[in-house]
mmCIF file of C-alpha atoms in Angstrom:
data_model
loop_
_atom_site.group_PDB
_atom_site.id
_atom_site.type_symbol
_atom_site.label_atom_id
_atom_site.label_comp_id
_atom_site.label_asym_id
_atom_site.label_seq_id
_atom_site.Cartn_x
_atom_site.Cartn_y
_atom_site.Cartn_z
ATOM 1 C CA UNK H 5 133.119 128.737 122.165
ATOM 2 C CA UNK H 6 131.665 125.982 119.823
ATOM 3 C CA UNK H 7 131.253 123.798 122.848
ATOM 4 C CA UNK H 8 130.033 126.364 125.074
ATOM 5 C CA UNK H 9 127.572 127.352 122.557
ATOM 6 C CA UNK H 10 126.137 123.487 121.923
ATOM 7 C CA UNK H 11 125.809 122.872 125.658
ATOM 8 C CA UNK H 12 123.859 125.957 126.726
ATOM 9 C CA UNK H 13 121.654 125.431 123.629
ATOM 10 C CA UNK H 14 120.331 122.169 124.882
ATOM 11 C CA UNK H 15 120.046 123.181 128.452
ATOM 12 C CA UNK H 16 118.273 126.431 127.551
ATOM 13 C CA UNK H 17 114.470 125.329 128.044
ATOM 14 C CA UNK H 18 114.959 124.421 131.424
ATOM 15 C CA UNK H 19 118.244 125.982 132.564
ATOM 16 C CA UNK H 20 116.399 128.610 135.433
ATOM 17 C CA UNK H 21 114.564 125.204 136.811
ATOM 18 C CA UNK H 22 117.679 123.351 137.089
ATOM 19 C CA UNK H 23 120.098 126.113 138.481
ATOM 20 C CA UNK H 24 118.404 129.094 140.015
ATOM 21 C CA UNK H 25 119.355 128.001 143.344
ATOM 22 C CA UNK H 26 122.919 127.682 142.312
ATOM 23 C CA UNK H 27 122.485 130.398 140.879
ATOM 24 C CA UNK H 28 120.972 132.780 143.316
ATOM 25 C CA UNK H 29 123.863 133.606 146.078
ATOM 26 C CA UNK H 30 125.404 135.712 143.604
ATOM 27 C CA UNK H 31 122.794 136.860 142.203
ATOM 28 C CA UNK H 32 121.244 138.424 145.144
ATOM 29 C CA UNK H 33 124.776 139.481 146.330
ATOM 30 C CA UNK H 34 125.045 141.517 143.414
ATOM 31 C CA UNK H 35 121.726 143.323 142.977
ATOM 32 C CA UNK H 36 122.219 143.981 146.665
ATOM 33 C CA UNK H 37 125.482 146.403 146.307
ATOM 34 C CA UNK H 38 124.115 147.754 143.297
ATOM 35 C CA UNK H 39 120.646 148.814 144.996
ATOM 36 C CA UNK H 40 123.107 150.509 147.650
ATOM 37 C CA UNK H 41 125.116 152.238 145.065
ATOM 38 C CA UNK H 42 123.959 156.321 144.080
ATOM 39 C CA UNK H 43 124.786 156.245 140.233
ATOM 40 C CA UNK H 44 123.788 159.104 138.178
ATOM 41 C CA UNK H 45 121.155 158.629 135.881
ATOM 42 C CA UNK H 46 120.684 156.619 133.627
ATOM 43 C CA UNK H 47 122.513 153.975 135.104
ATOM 44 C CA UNK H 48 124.914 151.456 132.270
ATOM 45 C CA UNK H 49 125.046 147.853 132.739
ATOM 46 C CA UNK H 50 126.063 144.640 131.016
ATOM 47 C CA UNK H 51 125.900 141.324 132.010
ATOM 48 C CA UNK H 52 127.889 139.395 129.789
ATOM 49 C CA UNK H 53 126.796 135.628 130.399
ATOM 50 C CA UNK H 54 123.538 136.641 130.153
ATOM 51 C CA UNK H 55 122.072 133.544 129.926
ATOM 52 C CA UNK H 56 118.233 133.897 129.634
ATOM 53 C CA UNK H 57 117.983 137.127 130.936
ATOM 54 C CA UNK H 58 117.167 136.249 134.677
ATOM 55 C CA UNK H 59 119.164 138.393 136.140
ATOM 56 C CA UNK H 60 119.336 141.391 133.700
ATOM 57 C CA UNK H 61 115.242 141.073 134.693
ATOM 58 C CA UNK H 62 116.320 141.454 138.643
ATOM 59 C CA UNK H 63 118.253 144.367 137.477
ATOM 60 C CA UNK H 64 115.363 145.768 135.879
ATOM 61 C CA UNK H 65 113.207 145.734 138.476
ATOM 62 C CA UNK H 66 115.404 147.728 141.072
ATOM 63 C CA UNK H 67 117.033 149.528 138.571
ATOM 64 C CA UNK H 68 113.906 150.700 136.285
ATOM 65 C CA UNK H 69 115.677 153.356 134.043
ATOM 66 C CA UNK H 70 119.044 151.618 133.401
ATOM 67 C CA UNK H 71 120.199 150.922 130.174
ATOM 68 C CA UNK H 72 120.911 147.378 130.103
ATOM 69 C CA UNK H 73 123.049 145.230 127.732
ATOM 70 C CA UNK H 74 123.325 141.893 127.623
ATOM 71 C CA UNK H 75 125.807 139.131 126.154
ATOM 72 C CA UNK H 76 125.393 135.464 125.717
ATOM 73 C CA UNK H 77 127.156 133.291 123.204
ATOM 74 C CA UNK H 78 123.855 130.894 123.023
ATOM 75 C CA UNK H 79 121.251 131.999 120.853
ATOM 76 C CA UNK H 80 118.893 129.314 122.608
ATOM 77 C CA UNK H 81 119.583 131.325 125.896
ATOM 78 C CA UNK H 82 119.057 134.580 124.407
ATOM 79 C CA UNK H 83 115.776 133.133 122.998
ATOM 80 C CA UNK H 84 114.514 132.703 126.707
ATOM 81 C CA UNK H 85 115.855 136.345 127.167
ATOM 82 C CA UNK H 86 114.283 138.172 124.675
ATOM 83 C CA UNK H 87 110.785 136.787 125.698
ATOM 84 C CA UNK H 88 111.698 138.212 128.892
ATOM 85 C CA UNK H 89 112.209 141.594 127.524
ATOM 86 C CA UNK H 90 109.968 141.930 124.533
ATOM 87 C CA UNK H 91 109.255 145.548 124.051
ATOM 88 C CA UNK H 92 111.689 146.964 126.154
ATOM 89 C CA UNK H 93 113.573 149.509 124.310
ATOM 90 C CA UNK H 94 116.288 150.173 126.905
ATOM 91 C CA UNK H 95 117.398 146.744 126.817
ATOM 92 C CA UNK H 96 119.749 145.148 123.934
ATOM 93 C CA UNK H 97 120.292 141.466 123.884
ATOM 94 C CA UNK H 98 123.219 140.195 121.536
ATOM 95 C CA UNK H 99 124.671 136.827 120.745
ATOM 96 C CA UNK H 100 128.325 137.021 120.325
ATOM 97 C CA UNK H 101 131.337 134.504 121.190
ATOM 98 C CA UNK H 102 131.976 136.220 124.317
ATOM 99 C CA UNK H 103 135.554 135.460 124.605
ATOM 100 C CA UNK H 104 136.369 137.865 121.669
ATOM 101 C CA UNK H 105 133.298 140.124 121.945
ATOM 102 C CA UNK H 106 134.782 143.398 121.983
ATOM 103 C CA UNK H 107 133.394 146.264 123.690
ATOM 104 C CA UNK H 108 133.624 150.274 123.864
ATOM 105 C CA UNK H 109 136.218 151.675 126.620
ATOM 106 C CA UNK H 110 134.572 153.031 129.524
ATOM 107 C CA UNK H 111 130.749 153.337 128.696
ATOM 108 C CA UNK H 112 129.323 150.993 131.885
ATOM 109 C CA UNK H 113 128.708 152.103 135.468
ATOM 110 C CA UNK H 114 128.545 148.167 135.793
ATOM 111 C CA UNK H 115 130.006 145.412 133.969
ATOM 112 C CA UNK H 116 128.556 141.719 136.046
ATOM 113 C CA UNK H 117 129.758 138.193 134.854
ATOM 114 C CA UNK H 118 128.374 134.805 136.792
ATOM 115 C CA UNK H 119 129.983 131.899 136.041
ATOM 116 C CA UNK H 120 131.776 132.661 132.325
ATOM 117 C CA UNK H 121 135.415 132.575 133.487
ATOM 118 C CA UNK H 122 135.930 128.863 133.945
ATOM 119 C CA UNK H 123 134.638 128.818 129.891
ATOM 120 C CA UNK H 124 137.372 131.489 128.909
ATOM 121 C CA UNK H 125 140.590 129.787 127.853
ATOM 122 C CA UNK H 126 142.392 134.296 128.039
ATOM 123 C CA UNK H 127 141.297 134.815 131.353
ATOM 124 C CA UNK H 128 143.312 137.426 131.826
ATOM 125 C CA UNK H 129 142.864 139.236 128.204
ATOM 126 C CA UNK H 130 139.025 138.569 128.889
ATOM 127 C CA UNK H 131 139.118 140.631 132.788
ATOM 128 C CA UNK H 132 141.170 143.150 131.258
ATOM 129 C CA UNK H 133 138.497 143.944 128.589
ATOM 130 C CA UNK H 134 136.118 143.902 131.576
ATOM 131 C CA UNK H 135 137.756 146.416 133.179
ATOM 132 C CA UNK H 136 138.619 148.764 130.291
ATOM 133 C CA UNK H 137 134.607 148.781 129.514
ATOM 134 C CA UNK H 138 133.745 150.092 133.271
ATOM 135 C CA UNK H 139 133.954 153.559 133.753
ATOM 136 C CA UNK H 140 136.215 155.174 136.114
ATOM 137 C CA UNK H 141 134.773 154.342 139.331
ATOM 138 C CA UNK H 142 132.737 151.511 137.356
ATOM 139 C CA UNK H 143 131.508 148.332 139.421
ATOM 140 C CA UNK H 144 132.658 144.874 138.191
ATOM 141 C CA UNK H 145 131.375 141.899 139.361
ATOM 142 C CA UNK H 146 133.156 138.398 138.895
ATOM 143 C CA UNK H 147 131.786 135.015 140.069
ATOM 144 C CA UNK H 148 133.021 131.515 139.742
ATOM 145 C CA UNK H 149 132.914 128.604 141.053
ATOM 146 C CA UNK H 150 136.139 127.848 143.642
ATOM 147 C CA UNK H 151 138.625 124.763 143.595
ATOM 148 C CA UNK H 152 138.324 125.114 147.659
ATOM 149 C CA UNK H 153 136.859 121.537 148.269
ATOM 150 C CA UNK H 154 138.330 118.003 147.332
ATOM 151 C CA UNK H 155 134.949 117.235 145.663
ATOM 152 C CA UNK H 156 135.491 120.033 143.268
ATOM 153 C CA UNK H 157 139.498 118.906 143.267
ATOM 154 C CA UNK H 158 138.114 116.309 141.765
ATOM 155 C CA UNK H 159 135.176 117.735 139.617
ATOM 156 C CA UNK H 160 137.755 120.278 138.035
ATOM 157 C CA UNK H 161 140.222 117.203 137.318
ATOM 158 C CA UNK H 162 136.977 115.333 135.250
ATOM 159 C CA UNK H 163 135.964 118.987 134.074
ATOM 160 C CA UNK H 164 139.144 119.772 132.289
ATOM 161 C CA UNK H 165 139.692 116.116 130.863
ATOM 162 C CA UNK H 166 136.250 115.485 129.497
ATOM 163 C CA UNK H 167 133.907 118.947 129.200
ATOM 164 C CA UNK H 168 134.992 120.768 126.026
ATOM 165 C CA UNK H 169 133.406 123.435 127.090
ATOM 166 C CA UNK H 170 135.411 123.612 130.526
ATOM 167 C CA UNK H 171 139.047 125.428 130.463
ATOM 168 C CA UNK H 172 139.403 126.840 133.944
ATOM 169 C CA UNK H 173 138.506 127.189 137.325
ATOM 170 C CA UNK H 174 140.521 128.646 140.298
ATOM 171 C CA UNK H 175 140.822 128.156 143.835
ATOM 172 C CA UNK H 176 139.902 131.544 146.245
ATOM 173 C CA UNK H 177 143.812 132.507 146.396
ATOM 174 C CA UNK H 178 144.424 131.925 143.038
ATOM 175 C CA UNK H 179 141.651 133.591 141.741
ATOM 176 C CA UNK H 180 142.457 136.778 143.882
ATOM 177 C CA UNK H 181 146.174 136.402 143.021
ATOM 178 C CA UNK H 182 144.990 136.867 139.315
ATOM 179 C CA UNK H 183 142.191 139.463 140.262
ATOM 180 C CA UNK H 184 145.501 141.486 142.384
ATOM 181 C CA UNK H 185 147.835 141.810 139.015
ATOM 182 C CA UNK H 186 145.668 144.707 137.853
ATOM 183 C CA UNK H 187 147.037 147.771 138.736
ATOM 184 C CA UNK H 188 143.502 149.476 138.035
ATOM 185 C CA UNK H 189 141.167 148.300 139.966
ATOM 186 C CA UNK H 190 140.365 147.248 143.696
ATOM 187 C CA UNK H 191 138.936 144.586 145.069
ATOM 188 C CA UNK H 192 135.912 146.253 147.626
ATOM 189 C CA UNK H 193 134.815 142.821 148.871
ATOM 190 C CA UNK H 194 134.861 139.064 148.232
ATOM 191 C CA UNK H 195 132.297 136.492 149.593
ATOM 192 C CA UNK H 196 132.262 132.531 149.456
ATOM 193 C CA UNK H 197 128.690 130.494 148.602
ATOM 194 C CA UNK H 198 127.877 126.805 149.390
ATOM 195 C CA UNK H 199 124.829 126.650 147.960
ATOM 196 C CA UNK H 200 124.610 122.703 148.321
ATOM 197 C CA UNK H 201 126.711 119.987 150.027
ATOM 198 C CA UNK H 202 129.060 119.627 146.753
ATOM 199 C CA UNK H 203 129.246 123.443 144.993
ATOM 200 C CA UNK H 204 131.569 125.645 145.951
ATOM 201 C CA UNK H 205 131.730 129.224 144.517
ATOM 202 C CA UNK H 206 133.210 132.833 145.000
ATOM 203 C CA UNK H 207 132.649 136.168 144.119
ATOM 204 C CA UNK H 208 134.252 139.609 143.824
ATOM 205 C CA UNK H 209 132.788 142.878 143.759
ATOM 206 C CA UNK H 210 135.750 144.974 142.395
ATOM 207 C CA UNK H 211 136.061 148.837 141.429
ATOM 208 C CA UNK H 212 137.894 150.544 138.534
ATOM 209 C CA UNK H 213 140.367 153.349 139.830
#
């Protein structure tokens, strides 16, 4: 997580400029089934990736009384979060090496994470903590990018060899394969993004049984 930490650190400043639009598709695709879900009251989220606290501020907005936690492994990022949230009581911003960041079983009515995986070297370990945190009947959202394209064939290839931070990424199958071992949870839908004539990525909306 060394790695992970130094690069988000000096992209921090002007990470939302840079990659909102990549950043967006699941974004929105996410806030939209949560919108659509009844929950009772007060709703339970984390977002653990939180970056800067973009999209734990999207939550907030259509999700006013939720308790909201999130996770980032960048204390640069959570600098950019925490002016986004200054004074808000129901919101708790913590810097932690997410790959080992342990968290109580069952407590969220949603557990989201954008774009983590490909950092995690346990992928597995890491989902299964992911699910254990959800309540029964939890939402968990997972999105990555997808090895679906020879250009990212071959930006996965320079990935793993030279990004220290990179361990990672799957194709579609493989990542639903993976997503499929878990005897606990469902997968309610999937969806694809091409946000741009190289990027390639996938999500999952999945539910704990």
């Amino acid at each position: 997580m060394t790695a992970v930490q130094t690069d988000y650190n000096n992209i921090a400043a002007f990470y939302e400029d840079k990659w909102t639009s990549f950043l967006h598709p699941a974004r929105e695709w996410t806030l939209e089934r949560i919108t659509n879900t009844a929950f009772s009251k007060p709703i339970n989220i984390i977002d653990l990736g939180c970056g800067t606290g973009a999209f734990l501020q999207s939550l907030r907005h259509c999700q006013p009384d939720a308790l909201l936690t999130g996770i980032d492994t960048s204390s640069a990022m959570l600098v950019q979060a925490q002016m986004r949230f200054k004074g808000d009581k129901d919101t708790t911003l913590e810097q932690s090496d997410i790959e080992n960041f342990n968290m109580d079983d069952e407590i969220y009515d949603v557990v989201s994470c954008h774009y983590v995986l490909h950092h995690i070297k346990r992928q597995k370990e890491f989902i299964s903590k992911m699910i254990k945190a959800a309540k029964p009947g939890g939402d968990i959202f997972i999105a990555d990018y997808t090895i679906d394209s020879l250009p990212m064939i071959v930006g996965e290839i320079y990935w793993r060899l030279f990004l220290k931070s990179h361990h990672k990424a799957h194709s579609g199958r493989r990542l639903a394969n993976m997503l499929e071992q878990f005897a606990n949870i469902r997968i309610l839908e999937k969806a694809f993004f091409a946000p741009d004539r190289f990027w390639r990525q996938q999500i999952y909306h999945l539910q704990k049984i």
